[in-house]
Structures are given as structure tokens and as C-alpha cells.
Tab-separated table of C-alpha atoms in Angstrom:
chain	number	residue	atom	x	y	z
A	1	MET	CA	151.534	108.507	93.400
A	2	ARG	CA	149.746	111.624	92.139
A	3	THR	CA	146.844	109.493	90.877
A	4	ILE	CA	146.405	107.916	94.317
A	5	VAL	CA	146.518	111.312	96.029
A	6	ARG	CA	143.964	112.751	93.587
A	7	ARG	CA	141.657	109.781	94.158
A	8	ARG	CA	141.928	110.181	97.927
A	9	ILE	CA	141.283	113.921	97.712
A	10	GLY	CA	138.344	113.260	95.389
A	11	ALA	CA	136.941	110.642	97.753
A	12	VAL	CA	137.329	112.980	100.739
A	13	ALA	CA	135.653	115.821	98.825
A	14	ALA	CA	132.774	113.552	97.810
A	15	ALA	CA	132.337	112.333	101.384
A	16	ALA	CA	132.394	115.911	102.691
A	17	ALA	CA	129.809	117.008	100.124
A	18	THR	CA	127.552	114.093	101.063
A	19	PHE	CA	127.941	114.868	104.771
A	20	LEU	CA	127.103	118.532	104.240
A	21	ALA	CA	124.082	117.663	102.111
A	22	LEU	CA	122.763	115.281	104.774
A	23	THR	CA	123.397	117.543	107.752
A	24	ALA	CA	122.295	120.875	106.282
A	25	PRO	CA	119.073	122.239	107.758
A	26	VAL	CA	116.087	121.297	105.623
A	27	THR	CA	113.465	123.927	104.904
A	28	ALA	CA	110.057	123.331	103.377
A	29	ALA	CA	111.353	124.658	100.056
A	30	GLN	CA	114.276	122.237	100.130
A	31	SER	CA	112.092	119.258	100.943
A	32	LEU	CA	110.048	120.012	97.833
A	33	SER	CA	113.157	119.486	95.724
A	34	PHE	CA	113.552	115.832	96.731
A	35	THR	CA	111.940	114.221	93.702
A	36	VAL	CA	112.618	110.585	92.952
A	37	GLY	CA	112.031	109.708	89.306
A	38	ALA	CA	109.284	111.155	87.195
A	39	PRO	CA	105.816	109.920	88.089
A	40	ALA	CA	103.627	108.497	85.378
A	41	PRO	CA	101.242	111.027	83.826
A	42	CYS	CA	98.122	111.243	85.931
A	43	GLU	CA	94.960	113.245	85.411
A	44	GLN	CA	93.406	112.074	88.657
A	45	ALA	CA	94.046	109.167	90.988
A	46	THR	CA	91.212	106.691	91.499
A	47	PRO	CA	90.319	105.648	95.057
A	48	ALA	CA	91.829	102.204	94.360
A	49	GLU	CA	95.089	103.786	93.174
A	50	VAL	CA	95.236	106.008	96.270
A	51	ASP	CA	94.598	103.003	98.542
A	52	GLN	CA	97.386	101.072	96.780
A	53	VAL	CA	99.895	103.924	97.172
A	54	ILE	CA	98.985	104.249	100.869
A	55	SER	CA	99.524	100.495	101.359
A	56	ASP	CA	102.810	100.725	99.476
A	57	ILE	CA	103.965	103.612	101.703
A	58	HIS	CA	103.382	101.423	104.764
A	59	GLU	CA	105.119	98.441	103.154
A	60	HIS	CA	108.160	100.423	102.006
A	61	THR	CA	108.378	102.235	105.348
A	62	ASN	CA	108.675	98.856	107.068
A	63	ARG	CA	111.198	97.662	104.477
A	64	GLU	CA	113.391	100.676	105.289
A	65	ARG	CA	112.962	100.031	109.005
A	66	ALA	CA	113.892	96.347	108.537
A	67	ALA	CA	116.989	97.342	106.542
A	68	ALA	CA	117.967	99.583	109.483
A	69	LYS	CA	117.221	96.724	111.922
A	70	VAL	CA	114.302	98.636	113.464
A	71	ALA	CA	110.988	97.001	114.411
A	72	PRO	CA	108.106	97.510	111.970
A	73	VAL	CA	105.283	99.950	112.623
A	74	ALA	CA	101.672	98.746	112.603
A	75	ARG	CA	98.959	100.739	110.844
A	76	LEU	CA	96.156	102.212	112.931
A	77	ASP	CA	92.862	103.328	111.357
A	78	SER	CA	92.558	106.199	113.837
A	79	LEU	CA	96.054	107.429	112.947
A	80	ASP	CA	95.281	106.960	109.239
A	81	ARG	CA	92.298	109.311	109.695
A	82	ILE	CA	94.508	111.998	111.270
A	83	ALA	CA	97.034	111.663	108.432
A	84	GLN	CA	94.321	111.587	105.744
A	85	ASN	CA	92.582	114.670	107.132
A	86	TRP	CA	95.876	116.540	107.070
A	87	SER	CA	96.709	115.417	103.527
A	88	GLU	CA	93.258	116.563	102.397
A	89	ARG	CA	93.786	119.965	104.012
A	90	MET	CA	97.178	120.423	102.317
A	91	ALA	CA	95.627	119.435	98.957
A	92	ALA	CA	92.686	121.818	99.461
A	93	GLU	CA	95.115	124.671	100.188
A	94	ASP	CA	97.607	123.346	97.598
A	95	ARG	CA	100.521	123.878	99.966
A	96	MET	CA	102.711	121.632	102.056
A	97	TYR	CA	103.240	122.266	105.760
A	98	HIS	CA	103.186	120.403	109.055
A	99	ASN	CA	100.021	119.996	111.080
A	100	PRO	CA	100.257	122.535	113.914
A	101	ASP	CA	97.610	120.582	115.880
A	102	ILE	CA	99.179	117.123	115.617
A	103	LYS	CA	100.106	116.893	119.314
A	104	ALA	CA	96.574	117.860	120.402
A	105	GLN	CA	95.065	115.372	117.940
A	106	VAL	CA	97.332	112.555	119.140
A	107	THR	CA	96.578	113.440	122.770
A	108	ALA	CA	92.810	113.470	122.161
A	109	THR	CA	92.871	110.208	120.199
A	110	TYR	CA	95.234	108.267	122.484
A	111	THR	CA	94.624	109.830	125.910
A	112	GLY	CA	97.148	108.384	128.351
A	113	GLN	CA	98.384	105.841	125.804
A	114	TRP	CA	100.967	107.676	123.704
A	115	ARG	CA	104.602	108.246	124.639
A	116	SER	CA	105.948	109.947	121.485
A	117	TYR	CA	104.757	111.080	118.078
A	118	GLY	CA	106.178	112.319	114.794
A	119	GLU	CA	105.023	113.546	111.424
A	120	ASN	CA	106.389	113.497	107.879
A	121	VAL	CA	104.730	115.434	105.061
A	122	LEU	CA	105.653	115.757	101.412
A	123	GLN	CA	104.535	117.049	98.058
A	124	ASN	CA	105.113	115.171	94.812
A	125	TRP	CA	102.898	114.648	91.759
A	126	CYS	CA	99.903	112.480	90.969
A	127	GLY	CA	101.222	109.159	89.687
A	128	ALA	CA	104.159	108.873	92.107
A	129	SER	CA	104.518	105.414	93.634
A	130	GLY	CA	104.518	104.625	97.331
A	131	GLU	CA	108.105	103.452	96.987
A	132	ALA	CA	109.127	106.785	95.429
A	133	LEU	CA	107.403	108.722	98.207
A	134	VAL	CA	109.163	106.732	100.943
A	135	GLN	CA	112.457	107.257	99.117
A	136	GLN	CA	111.713	110.995	99.036
A	137	TRP	CA	111.389	110.968	102.824
A	138	MET	CA	114.504	108.810	103.148
A	139	ASN	CA	116.479	111.366	101.094
A	140	SER	CA	115.808	114.019	103.749
A	141	LEU	CA	117.712	113.500	106.999
A	142	PRO	CA	115.015	114.810	109.399
A	143	HIS	CA	112.333	112.745	107.657
A	144	ARG	CA	114.545	109.651	107.552
A	145	LEU	CA	115.263	109.957	111.279
A	146	ASN	CA	111.536	110.196	111.962
A	147	LEU	CA	110.733	107.242	109.695
A	148	LEU	CA	113.430	105.062	111.293
A	149	ASN	CA	112.832	106.190	114.896
A	150	PRO	CA	112.830	102.947	116.944
A	151	ALA	CA	110.500	104.539	119.510
A	152	HIS	CA	107.604	104.576	117.034
A	153	THR	CA	105.287	101.579	117.153
A	154	HIS	CA	102.387	102.678	114.937
A	155	LEU	CA	101.856	104.512	111.660
A	156	GLY	CA	99.041	106.375	109.969
A	157	VAL	CA	99.236	107.308	106.285
A	158	GLY	CA	97.233	109.832	104.306
A	159	LEU	CA	97.357	110.854	100.655
A	160	GLU	CA	95.393	113.321	98.567
A	161	VAL	CA	95.799	114.762	95.068
A	162	ALA	CA	95.033	118.463	94.590
A	163	ASP	CA	93.333	119.927	91.528
A	164	SER	CA	96.829	121.051	90.440
A	165	ARG	CA	97.773	117.314	90.264
A	166	LYS	CA	100.174	117.793	93.179
A	167	LEU	CA	100.125	114.822	95.525
A	168	TYR	CA	100.267	115.516	99.262
A	169	SER	CA	101.072	112.755	101.705
A	170	THR	CA	101.375	112.519	105.472
A	171	GLN	CA	102.919	109.931	107.760
A	172	ASN	CA	101.970	110.150	111.438
A	173	PHE	CA	103.905	108.032	113.915
A	174	VAL	CA	103.165	107.283	117.550
A	175	ARG	CA	104.517	105.131	120.318
A	176	LEU	CA	101.672	103.600	122.267
A	177	SER	CA	102.159	101.974	125.659
């Protein structure tokens, strides 16, 4: 009987800890701590490697959406450019933060067409895979909710590696009518 009670208490404690971890507010500093695996050593990413990681981010984003029974998001070149420009800016400044002009950029690019938008940003290291980056977003409740938001219909992805070898990536989502 004591063993069963201890197991139940342990299970309840584990569930409570998981709940608290998933519902705690996430700050920029906390989102930096979500590292999935150790990336392969990387001096600098080639353009082909960057393109592959960007494609993998889109693919794994749609895999996560499919697993959650949410429609896939289609890539848009214009949204890719917004995301890429932002990733390049974060890499140039070597700091991660959200684009304060994202709403204005979405409005200017999709005048009268957009209904909602969202943005995910992250910092990891050169050599991280697209799958690892999507998992990093999935490990953060606010980012996961954005990634799985059924209102989003389109996705733009950007990725840039800073001189420090830190990798900065951006996902921009929109719902177009």
C-alpha cells in the first residue's frame, strides 16, 4: 500500500512540475535555455546548408502541425524575406529579440489580405538542425502555441549565423484571406 501511495504522490508531483514548467511565463533569457542536443561543430554555414535548415524548419513545423491535427502552413517568399531580414539583424547585433515592426511589415506586404500574424525567434548555435530548432520552439509553450495556431495559413522562415557562431532564426506566420 505504501508503495502505491508513493508512486501516486510521485506521479502527481511530476505532473505538477511539468504543468508549472509549461505554464510559467517565458522570458527571453529562459527561451535561450531551450537547447535540444548539441549541434555539430560549425565554423560557418554554407548557403546550401542554411537553405537546407530553412527547408527542414518548414517541414518539421508542418509535421508538428499534422501531429496536432492542424492544417499545414505554406511558405511565402515575401514572408521568407521578412523573416530573413529579421534573422540577419539579430545576427548582426548578436542578440535575440522580437521584431518590433512586424505588424507594420505584414500590413505593408499584405495590405487588406492578412487577418492574423505571429512570430517566433530563437538563438541556438551554428550546426543545429531544422528539426532541433523546431523542437526548441515546441519546448516553449508560447512558441508552441504560435507554431500550432490553426488560424495561420502561411509561413516565412529566416536563418542567419553571427560571427560568434550563434544561429538566429525567425518564423513569421500569417493568415491570409
